[in-house]
Short mmCIF file of C-alpha atoms and ligand atoms in Angstrom, two decimals:
data_model
loop_
_atom_site.label_atom_id
_atom_site.label_comp_id
_atom_site.label_asym_id
_atom_site.label_seq_id
_atom_site.Cartn_x
_atom_site.Cartn_y
_atom_site.Cartn_z
CA MET A 30 -0.41 -0.44 0.41
CA PRO A 31 1.40 3.48 -0.99
CA GLY A 32 1.83 5.23 2.27
CA PHE A 33 -0.08 8.70 0.81
CA ALA A 34 -3.17 6.38 -0.05
CA LEU A 35 -5.78 6.03 2.96
CA GLU A 36 -8.94 2.72 2.84
CA PRO A 37 -12.30 3.44 3.47
CA GLN A 38 -11.92 2.61 6.20
CA GLN A 39 -9.55 4.85 7.55
CA ARG A 40 -11.07 7.83 6.64
CA GLU A 41 -14.16 6.73 7.36
CA TRP A 42 -12.68 6.54 11.27
CA CYS A 43 -10.57 10.10 10.68
CA GLU A 44 -14.25 11.50 9.99
CA GLU A 45 -15.54 10.18 13.37
CA LEU A 46 -12.48 11.49 15.30
CA ARG A 47 -13.05 14.82 14.33
CA ALA A 48 -17.37 14.91 14.86
CA LEU A 49 -16.29 12.95 18.82
CA ALA A 50 -13.65 16.28 18.92
CA ALA A 51 -15.50 18.53 17.68
CA GLU A 52 -19.09 17.49 19.35
CA ARG A 53 -17.90 15.47 22.59
CA LEU A 54 -14.31 16.69 23.63
CA ARG A 55 -14.97 20.87 22.37
CA PRO A 56 -17.00 20.93 25.47
CA LEU A 57 -14.69 19.15 27.85
CA ALA A 58 -11.73 21.48 26.66
CA GLU A 59 -14.31 24.84 27.51
CA LYS A 60 -14.24 24.24 30.71
CA GLY A 61 -10.75 23.38 31.56
CA GLU A 62 -8.86 26.49 32.10
CA PRO A 63 -5.80 27.16 29.82
CA GLY A 64 -2.67 26.48 31.22
CA ARG A 65 -3.72 23.75 33.19
CA LEU A 66 -4.64 20.50 32.95
CA ASN A 67 -8.07 19.24 31.72
CA ARG A 68 -7.92 16.15 33.79
CA PRO A 69 -11.50 15.76 33.05
CA LEU A 70 -10.14 15.52 28.91
CA VAL A 71 -8.14 12.85 29.80
CA ALA A 72 -10.58 10.98 31.27
CA ALA A 73 -13.10 11.36 28.40
CA LEU A 74 -9.89 10.33 25.49
CA GLY A 75 -9.39 7.18 27.39
CA GLU A 76 -13.27 5.98 27.59
CA LEU A 77 -12.65 7.10 24.76
CA GLY A 78 -10.45 3.68 23.33
CA LEU A 79 -8.45 6.74 22.25
CA LEU A 80 -5.42 6.61 24.64
CA GLU A 81 -5.68 2.73 24.71
CA ARG A 82 -5.29 2.84 20.76
CA LEU A 83 -1.94 4.97 21.43
CA PHE A 84 0.04 1.83 22.01
CA SER A 85 -1.29 -0.83 20.68
CA SER A 86 -1.22 0.05 16.51
CA GLY A 87 1.27 2.49 14.73
CA ALA A 88 2.67 5.53 13.52
CA LEU A 89 0.02 5.79 10.91
CA ASP A 90 -3.05 5.28 13.87
CA LEU A 91 -0.97 7.84 15.31
CA CYS A 92 -0.61 10.24 12.84
CA LEU A 93 -4.36 10.66 12.04
CA MET A 94 -5.85 10.38 15.23
CA ARG A 95 -3.14 14.15 16.06
CA GLU A 96 -4.15 15.01 12.40
CA SER A 97 -8.35 14.34 13.31
CA LEU A 98 -8.40 16.20 16.51
CA ALA A 99 -6.37 18.94 16.21
CA HIS A 100 -9.35 19.85 14.06
CA GLY A 101 -11.79 20.19 16.46
CA CYS A 102 -10.15 20.08 19.42
CA THR A 103 -6.43 21.03 19.48
CA GLU A 104 -6.43 20.69 24.05
CA ALA A 105 -7.75 16.99 23.07
CA GLU A 106 -4.89 16.35 20.61
CA THR A 107 -2.25 18.22 22.96
CA ALA A 108 -3.68 15.33 25.78
CA LEU A 109 -4.00 12.49 24.27
CA ALA A 110 0.05 12.96 22.24
CA LEU A 111 1.60 13.73 25.68
CA GLN A 112 0.14 11.13 27.19
CA GLY A 113 1.77 8.96 24.48
CA LEU A 114 5.36 11.09 24.35
CA GLY A 115 5.31 10.34 28.24
CA ALA A 116 4.41 7.26 28.29
CA SER A 117 5.60 5.64 25.24
CA PRO A 118 9.06 4.89 26.61
CA VAL A 119 7.69 2.79 29.79
CA ALA A 120 5.26 1.03 26.88
CA ARG A 121 8.63 0.44 25.02
CA ALA A 122 11.66 0.19 27.58
CA GLY A 123 10.62 -0.15 30.32
CA THR A 124 10.52 -3.34 33.39
CA ASP A 125 7.46 -5.50 33.03
CA ALA A 126 6.82 -4.65 36.70
CA GLN A 127 6.98 -0.39 35.23
CA ARG A 128 4.47 -1.11 32.98
CA ALA A 129 2.08 -2.85 35.31
CA ARG A 130 2.13 -0.37 37.80
CA TRP A 131 1.62 3.61 35.01
CA LEU A 132 0.65 2.31 31.86
CA PRO A 133 -2.88 0.64 32.63
CA GLY A 134 -4.00 3.93 34.50
CA VAL A 135 -2.53 5.93 31.75
CA ARG A 136 -4.86 4.07 29.25
CA GLU A 137 -7.95 5.10 31.18
CA GLY A 138 -6.57 8.48 31.46
CA ARG A 139 -6.40 8.76 35.53
CA LEU A 140 -2.71 9.23 35.15
CA VAL A 141 -1.26 11.36 33.70
CA ALA A 142 2.48 10.50 31.96
CA GLY A 143 4.92 14.01 31.72
CA PHE A 144 7.89 13.49 29.15
CA ALA A 145 11.41 15.36 30.37
CA LEU A 146 14.09 16.16 28.61
CA SER A 147 14.57 19.83 28.07
CA GLU A 148 16.56 22.00 30.36
CA PRO A 149 17.65 25.09 31.27
CA GLY A 150 20.88 24.70 29.56
CA ALA A 151 20.32 21.65 26.67
CA GLY A 152 17.36 22.08 24.48
CA SER A 153 18.20 21.18 20.77
CA ASP A 154 20.99 20.13 22.22
CA ALA A 155 20.14 17.21 24.58
CA ALA A 156 22.46 15.20 24.85
CA ALA A 157 24.67 18.21 26.15
CA LEU A 158 21.73 17.64 29.40
CA GLU A 159 23.00 17.48 32.99
CA LEU A 160 20.49 16.62 35.48
CA ARG A 161 23.14 15.00 37.45
CA ALA A 162 22.04 10.81 39.37
CA ASP A 163 25.16 10.41 41.66
CA PRO A 164 25.55 7.60 43.04
CA ASP A 165 23.45 7.07 46.68
CA PRO A 166 25.33 6.65 49.39
CA ASP A 167 22.00 5.39 50.97
CA GLN A 168 21.43 2.33 48.49
CA ASP A 169 22.95 -0.88 49.14
CA HIS A 170 25.55 -0.77 45.29
CA GLY A 171 25.93 -4.40 43.99
CA GLN A 172 23.49 -5.86 46.21
CA ASP A 173 20.95 -7.80 44.30
CA GLN A 174 19.13 -5.05 43.16
CA ASP A 175 19.96 -5.02 39.14
CA HIS A 176 18.31 -8.32 38.34
CA ASP A 177 15.78 -6.92 35.86
CA HIS A 178 18.78 -5.44 33.63
CA GLY A 179 20.95 -7.76 34.37
CA GLN A 180 24.58 -5.83 34.93
CA ASP A 181 27.26 -6.55 37.07
CA PRO A 182 28.03 -3.96 39.55
CA ASP A 183 31.70 -4.45 40.37
CA GLN A 184 31.53 -3.38 35.92
CA ASP A 185 28.94 -0.69 36.90
CA GLY A 186 31.08 1.50 39.68
CA GLY A 187 28.69 0.44 41.89
CA ARG A 188 25.90 2.76 40.52
CA ALA A 189 23.35 0.04 40.14
CA GLY A 190 22.46 0.59 43.95
CA GLY A 191 20.77 3.94 42.94
CA TRP A 192 21.11 7.35 43.01
CA LEU A 193 19.96 11.23 43.95
CA LEU A 194 18.51 12.46 40.55
CA SER A 195 20.16 17.09 41.87
CA GLY A 196 19.08 19.79 38.86
CA GLU A 197 16.13 20.98 36.64
CA LYS A 198 14.03 20.37 33.71
CA CYS A 199 12.25 23.23 31.92
CA TRP A 200 9.28 24.11 29.61
CA ILE A 201 8.48 20.24 30.32
CA SER A 202 4.62 19.95 29.46
CA ASN A 203 2.67 18.18 31.68
CA ALA A 204 4.81 19.91 34.56
CA PRO A 205 4.25 20.20 37.15
CA TYR A 206 0.69 18.66 37.11
CA ALA A 207 1.23 15.00 36.24
CA ASP A 208 1.20 11.45 37.81
CA PHE A 209 4.67 10.38 37.11
CA TYR A 210 7.71 11.73 34.72
CA THR A 211 10.79 9.98 32.00
CA VAL A 212 13.15 11.98 33.54
CA PHE A 213 16.63 11.57 31.39
CA ALA A 214 19.65 11.74 34.13
CA ARG A 215 23.36 11.94 33.06
CA THR A 216 24.95 9.02 35.08
CA THR A 217 28.27 9.44 33.78
CA PRO A 218 29.15 12.97 33.82
CA ASP A 219 31.31 13.90 30.47
CA ALA A 220 29.91 11.00 28.31
CA GLY A 221 27.71 12.74 26.11
CA ALA A 222 24.46 10.85 25.10
CA ARG A 223 26.65 7.65 26.23
CA GLY A 224 26.51 8.64 29.83
CA ILE A 225 22.06 9.48 30.51
CA THR A 226 20.61 7.43 32.14
CA ALA A 227 16.13 7.36 31.67
CA PHE A 228 13.81 6.95 34.82
CA LEU A 229 11.16 6.58 35.66
CA VAL A 230 9.56 9.37 38.38
CA PRO A 231 6.63 9.14 40.54
CA ALA A 232 5.38 12.84 41.28
CA ASP A 233 4.82 12.42 45.10
CA ARG A 234 9.02 11.42 45.03
CA PRO A 235 11.31 13.84 47.87
CA GLY A 236 13.03 16.10 46.80
CA LEU A 237 10.82 16.35 43.47
CA THR A 238 9.25 19.87 43.56
CA GLY A 239 7.51 22.14 39.89
CA SER A 240 6.20 25.22 39.40
CA ALA A 241 4.26 26.03 36.15
CA LEU A 242 5.08 28.60 32.93
CA ASP A 243 3.01 30.52 31.72
CA MET A 244 2.87 30.50 27.41
CA LEU A 245 1.61 31.34 24.97
CA SER A 246 0.66 27.84 24.06
CA PRO A 247 -2.55 26.65 25.90
CA HIS A 248 -1.67 23.28 27.81
CA PRO A 249 -0.19 23.20 31.03
CA ILE A 250 3.71 23.07 30.41
CA GLY A 251 5.91 23.62 33.74
CA ALA A 252 9.21 23.26 35.70
CA LEU A 253 10.74 20.67 37.42
CA ALA A 254 13.83 21.16 40.60
CA PHE A 255 15.07 17.75 41.82
CA ASP A 256 17.15 18.10 45.12
CA ARG A 257 18.45 14.32 45.37
CA VAL A 258 15.99 12.58 44.25
CA ARG A 259 15.69 8.91 45.32
CA VAL A 260 15.88 6.16 42.63
CA THR A 261 16.85 3.18 42.84
CA PRO A 262 17.99 0.13 39.51
CA ASP A 263 13.74 -0.05 39.44
CA ASP A 264 13.40 2.83 38.13
CA VAL A 265 15.18 2.95 35.67
CA ILE A 266 13.43 2.78 32.10
CA GLY A 267 15.95 0.78 29.64
CA ALA A 268 19.54 0.01 31.03
CA PRO A 269 21.57 2.51 33.02
CA ASP A 270 23.62 4.32 30.31
CA GLN A 271 21.74 3.68 27.76
CA GLY A 272 18.75 6.36 28.09
CA PHE A 273 19.98 8.83 25.12
CA ARG A 274 18.11 6.00 23.13
CA VAL A 275 15.48 6.00 24.90
CA ALA A 276 14.19 9.48 24.50
CA MET A 277 15.80 9.08 20.45
CA ASP A 278 13.50 5.90 20.26
CA THR A 279 10.13 8.29 21.36
CA LEU A 280 10.99 11.26 19.44
CA ASN A 281 11.49 9.37 16.47
CA LEU A 282 8.03 7.22 17.04
CA PHE A 283 6.27 11.20 18.08
CA ARG A 284 8.07 13.43 14.84
CA PRO A 285 5.42 12.88 12.02
CA SER A 286 3.12 13.51 14.51
CA VAL A 287 3.91 16.76 14.85
CA GLY A 288 2.94 17.33 11.65
CA ALA A 289 -0.30 15.09 11.82
CA PHE A 290 -0.99 17.85 14.43
CA ALA A 291 0.25 20.78 12.76
CA VAL A 292 -2.06 19.70 9.21
CA GLY A 293 -5.25 19.52 11.02
CA MET A 294 -5.44 23.16 13.15
CA ALA A 295 -3.76 24.06 8.73
CA GLN A 296 -6.97 21.76 7.60
CA ALA A 297 -8.90 24.55 10.55
CA ALA A 298 -8.13 27.19 9.37
CA LEU A 299 -9.17 26.50 5.43
CA ASP A 300 -12.27 25.13 6.00
CA ALA A 301 -12.99 28.40 8.54
CA THR A 302 -11.31 30.42 5.76
CA LEU A 303 -14.24 29.12 2.79
CA ALA A 304 -16.36 29.71 5.12
CA HIS A 305 -15.92 33.49 5.80
CA THR A 306 -14.57 34.40 1.89
CA ALA A 307 -17.61 32.35 0.50
CA THR A 308 -20.27 34.58 2.51
CA ARG A 309 -18.04 37.96 3.55
CA THR A 310 -18.57 40.61 1.22
CA ALA A 311 -17.21 43.75 0.61
CA PHE A 312 -16.58 45.69 -2.58
CA GLY A 313 -19.99 44.85 -3.94
CA GLY A 314 -19.62 40.36 -4.07
CA PRO A 315 -18.05 37.78 -1.18
CA LEU A 316 -14.05 37.96 -0.59
CA LYS A 317 -14.06 34.51 -2.88
CA ASN A 318 -14.59 37.15 -6.35
CA LEU A 319 -11.73 38.76 -5.41
CA GLN A 320 -9.01 36.32 -7.76
CA SER A 321 -6.04 36.88 -4.82
CA VAL A 322 -8.38 35.99 -2.07
CA ALA A 323 -8.46 32.44 -3.95
CA HIS A 324 -5.21 32.40 -5.13
CA GLN A 325 -4.06 32.73 -1.48
CA VAL A 326 -7.08 30.39 -0.32
CA ALA A 327 -5.97 27.49 -3.27
CA GLU A 328 -1.89 28.63 -1.95
CA MET A 329 -3.49 26.78 1.17
CA ALA A 330 -5.08 24.05 0.65
CA THR A 331 -1.97 23.32 -1.46
CA ARG A 332 0.83 23.76 1.08
CA THR A 333 -2.31 21.32 3.49
CA GLU A 334 -2.69 19.12 1.43
CA ALA A 335 0.71 18.58 0.34
CA ALA A 336 2.06 18.88 4.46
CA ARG A 337 -0.46 15.83 4.67
CA LEU A 338 1.23 13.55 2.39
CA LEU A 339 4.07 14.30 4.14
CA VAL A 340 3.07 12.89 7.02
CA TYR A 341 1.71 9.62 5.60
CA ALA A 342 4.24 8.62 3.85
CA ALA A 343 6.56 9.17 6.59
CA ALA A 344 4.55 7.96 8.82
CA ALA A 345 3.71 4.87 6.85
CA ALA A 346 7.64 4.74 6.22
CA TYR A 347 7.26 3.89 9.88
CA ASP A 348 5.59 1.93 10.10
CA ARG A 349 7.32 -0.19 7.31
CA ASN A 350 10.98 -0.20 9.43
CA GLU A 351 11.54 1.10 6.45
CA PRO A 352 15.65 2.67 6.20
CA ASP A 353 14.62 6.43 5.82
CA VAL A 354 12.57 6.96 7.57
CA PRO A 355 14.51 10.32 9.40
CA ARG A 356 14.81 11.74 6.69
CA SER A 357 11.04 11.36 5.60
CA SER A 358 10.21 11.88 9.26
CA ALA A 359 12.13 15.69 9.70
CA MET A 360 11.45 16.03 6.69
CA ALA A 361 7.29 15.30 7.37
CA LYS A 362 7.79 17.86 11.23
CA LEU A 363 9.93 20.56 8.91
CA PHE A 364 7.26 20.85 6.45
CA ALA A 365 4.03 20.45 7.36
CA THR A 366 4.84 22.68 11.36
CA GLU A 367 6.08 25.25 8.96
CA ALA A 368 2.68 25.19 6.04
CA ALA A 369 0.88 25.13 9.44
CA GLN A 370 2.01 29.36 10.52
CA TYR A 371 1.93 29.79 7.10
CA VAL A 372 -1.75 28.35 6.33
CA VAL A 373 -3.42 29.91 9.95
CA ASP A 374 -1.37 33.33 9.51
CA ALA A 375 -3.13 33.80 6.39
CA ALA A 376 -6.75 31.92 7.86
CA VAL A 377 -6.02 35.75 9.97
CA GLN A 378 -5.74 38.21 6.95
CA LEU A 379 -8.20 36.61 5.40
CA HIS A 380 -10.71 37.16 8.65
CA GLY A 381 -9.80 40.53 9.34
CA ALA A 382 -10.00 42.18 13.00
CA ARG A 383 -12.77 39.29 14.18
CA ALA A 384 -9.93 36.30 13.65
CA LEU A 385 -8.08 38.39 16.17
CA GLN A 386 -10.28 38.04 18.64
CA ARG A 387 -9.78 36.46 22.15
CA GLY A 388 -12.11 33.30 21.65
CA HIS A 389 -11.58 32.99 17.89
CA LEU A 390 -10.62 29.88 16.30
CA LEU A 391 -8.04 31.89 14.37
CA GLU A 392 -6.72 33.63 17.64
CA HIS A 393 -6.45 30.28 19.37
CA LEU A 394 -4.57 28.59 16.86
CA TYR A 395 -2.49 32.11 16.20
CA ARG A 396 -1.08 30.46 19.87
CA GLU A 397 -1.00 27.47 19.36
CA VAL A 398 0.91 26.41 16.04
CA ARG A 399 3.55 29.04 16.78
CA ALA A 400 5.44 26.43 19.46
CA PRO A 401 5.65 22.92 16.83
CA ARG A 402 8.46 24.50 15.28
CA ILE A 403 10.77 24.90 17.87
CA TYR A 404 9.61 21.57 20.36
CA GLU A 405 11.13 17.25 19.11
CA GLY A 406 13.48 19.51 16.85
CA ALA A 407 13.25 22.99 15.47
CA THR A 408 12.60 23.48 11.66
CA GLU A 409 16.27 24.70 11.84
CA VAL A 410 17.71 20.46 13.47
CA GLN A 411 15.73 19.12 11.05
CA ARG A 412 17.36 20.93 8.12
CA THR A 413 20.05 19.42 9.41
CA ILE A 414 18.90 16.00 9.85
CA ILE A 415 17.72 16.03 6.48
CA ALA A 416 21.22 16.96 5.43
CA LYS A 417 22.97 15.06 7.32
CA GLU A 418 20.71 11.80 6.02
CA LEU A 419 21.37 13.39 1.80
CA TYR A 420 24.84 13.51 1.84
CA ALA A 421 25.61 10.73 3.73
CA ARG A 422 24.07 8.16 0.99
C1 FAD B 521 4.81 24.59 23.75
C2 FAD B 521 6.71 22.97 25.02
C3 FAD B 521 6.52 21.67 24.99
C4 FAD B 521 7.69 22.09 25.33
N1 FAD B 521 7.10 20.42 25.44
C5 FAD B 521 8.29 20.06 26.02
C6 FAD B 521 8.18 18.63 26.60
O1 FAD B 521 7.33 17.62 26.69
N2 FAD B 521 9.29 17.51 27.44
C7 FAD B 521 11.08 18.02 27.25
O2 FAD B 521 12.06 17.73 27.30
N3 FAD B 521 10.61 19.73 26.20
C8 FAD B 521 9.71 19.60 25.80
N4 FAD B 521 9.40 21.63 25.12
C9 FAD B 521 11.33 21.68 25.38
C10 FAD B 521 11.67 22.39 23.71
O3 FAD B 521 11.36 20.84 23.00
C11 FAD B 521 12.68 22.61 23.70
O4 FAD B 521 12.77 24.04 23.66
C12 FAD B 521 13.81 22.28 21.51
O5 FAD B 521 14.12 21.80 22.45
C13 FAD B 521 13.69 23.41 21.85
O6 FAD B 521 15.01 23.72 22.90
P1 FAD B 521 15.54 25.75 23.63
O7 FAD B 521 13.94 26.05 22.90
O8 FAD B 521 16.38 25.38 24.06
O9 FAD B 521 15.90 26.06 21.46
P2 FAD B 521 16.91 26.45 21.71
O10 FAD B 521 18.19 24.63 21.59
O11 FAD B 521 18.59 27.19 22.43
O12 FAD B 521 18.10 26.72 20.29
C14 FAD B 521 17.60 28.11 19.80
C15 FAD B 521 17.42 28.10 18.43
O13 FAD B 521 17.83 28.41 18.16
C16 FAD B 521 18.72 27.39 16.72
N5 FAD B 521 19.04 26.25 16.21
C17 FAD B 521 19.35 25.51 17.60
N6 FAD B 521 20.24 23.84 17.56
C18 FAD B 521 20.24 24.46 15.71
C19 FAD B 521 20.76 23.87 15.03
N7 FAD B 521 21.20 22.08 15.49
N8 FAD B 521 21.08 24.09 13.24
C20 FAD B 521 20.50 25.48 13.57
N9 FAD B 521 19.68 25.84 13.99
C21 FAD B 521 19.56 25.45 15.64
C22 FAD B 521 17.14 26.79 16.64
O14 FAD B 521 15.75 28.51 14.93
C23 FAD B 521 16.33 26.82 17.90
O15 FAD B 521 14.91 27.54 17.79
C24 FAD B 521 8.94 22.53 24.80
C25 FAD B 521 8.62 23.73 24.09
C26 FAD B 521 7.52 24.33 24.62
C27 FAD B 521 7.81 25.33 22.97
#
């Protein structure tokens, strides 16, 4: 099956999801407070079986969900995506005990997850992170605690006994309200990407505190402070010093789906613009009769469709485990997020003043559309990935 041709049942599913977003999830989102965690909305995503689907299907389904939900309710889309981002490391690399303890709650929308990689001094250059995981002198080093990971404590510098986390994380979605975080910390100093370990840290661990950040994006984002937070080998996701791979595996899966979120927003802006320019009159006729307006709408539609095709192709390539996934995912994320910015901005222009009124769909999309060009690899970082892949051939 070519990556860009949806089956009829996939198209029907997208229609159903759009209707759910508009009719069932939008009212719940409107009852929430911007910047605060909306637990009833997360619970509804669980009841509808959408969170279950996050963990039971592939990248293309993830993209279809994100695109379709974003069309009618960006808050629901983001809540869904963040459960996936925070909990995927556990689902993909966690121990049986971690999965049994946390994933049922995530799937049901009872427990909320966060993905804590970025730091004030390490954003795009995530391998430079400095949250310290120091050996814990109070934990028994190397005695029967490392069975899950099969390390020989003597060969592990004694670190298998446990660690104390100290430092900061910043711009973490769902913080400080999440129930647990996948936290990436430095277990080996000066080892770059090779010295990072992923830990599952419950939010109520002593020494872990958080604060909300007031951001342009409507979803909750915060900073986390770690003051000698105790973690044991049972909290390690994957293996010590292998955490960067856990982070990259998760981001590789999610990268095309950020593009899908962007496509959903672009389509919503385009639909609103078609409706508006067909009915708003100026200079003796509807705006659509002005050729410059009609051409602008044609350009918006073309870029949205091109973005959609790149996203589907990248997701389908991921699901087929094709070798050029890094290139196609980077192209999809880059093109779709930039196209959505263009389309939403053009939609604002064609709506005039009303688009900027607080509460208007386009005022909301204008705030939502900006951040995806920065997070999970900024546009410039995607270009670097694409160029590297091209020259590696
Ligand atoms: C709404 C939102 C939600 C977020 N949620 C999370 C989350 O849940 N978990 C998490 O861990 N992080 C999260 N982040 C943080 C996000 O991952 C970082 O903002 C991102 O990685 C960029 O890092 P930075 O902001 O420090 O920018 P910097 O790394 O300082 O980069 C600034 C700019 O420099 C340029 N630049 C950087 N590197 C290159 C390069 N190699 N080549 C060319 N130009 C370059 C780009 O223009 C880039 O935008 C979130 C951010 C936002 C805005």
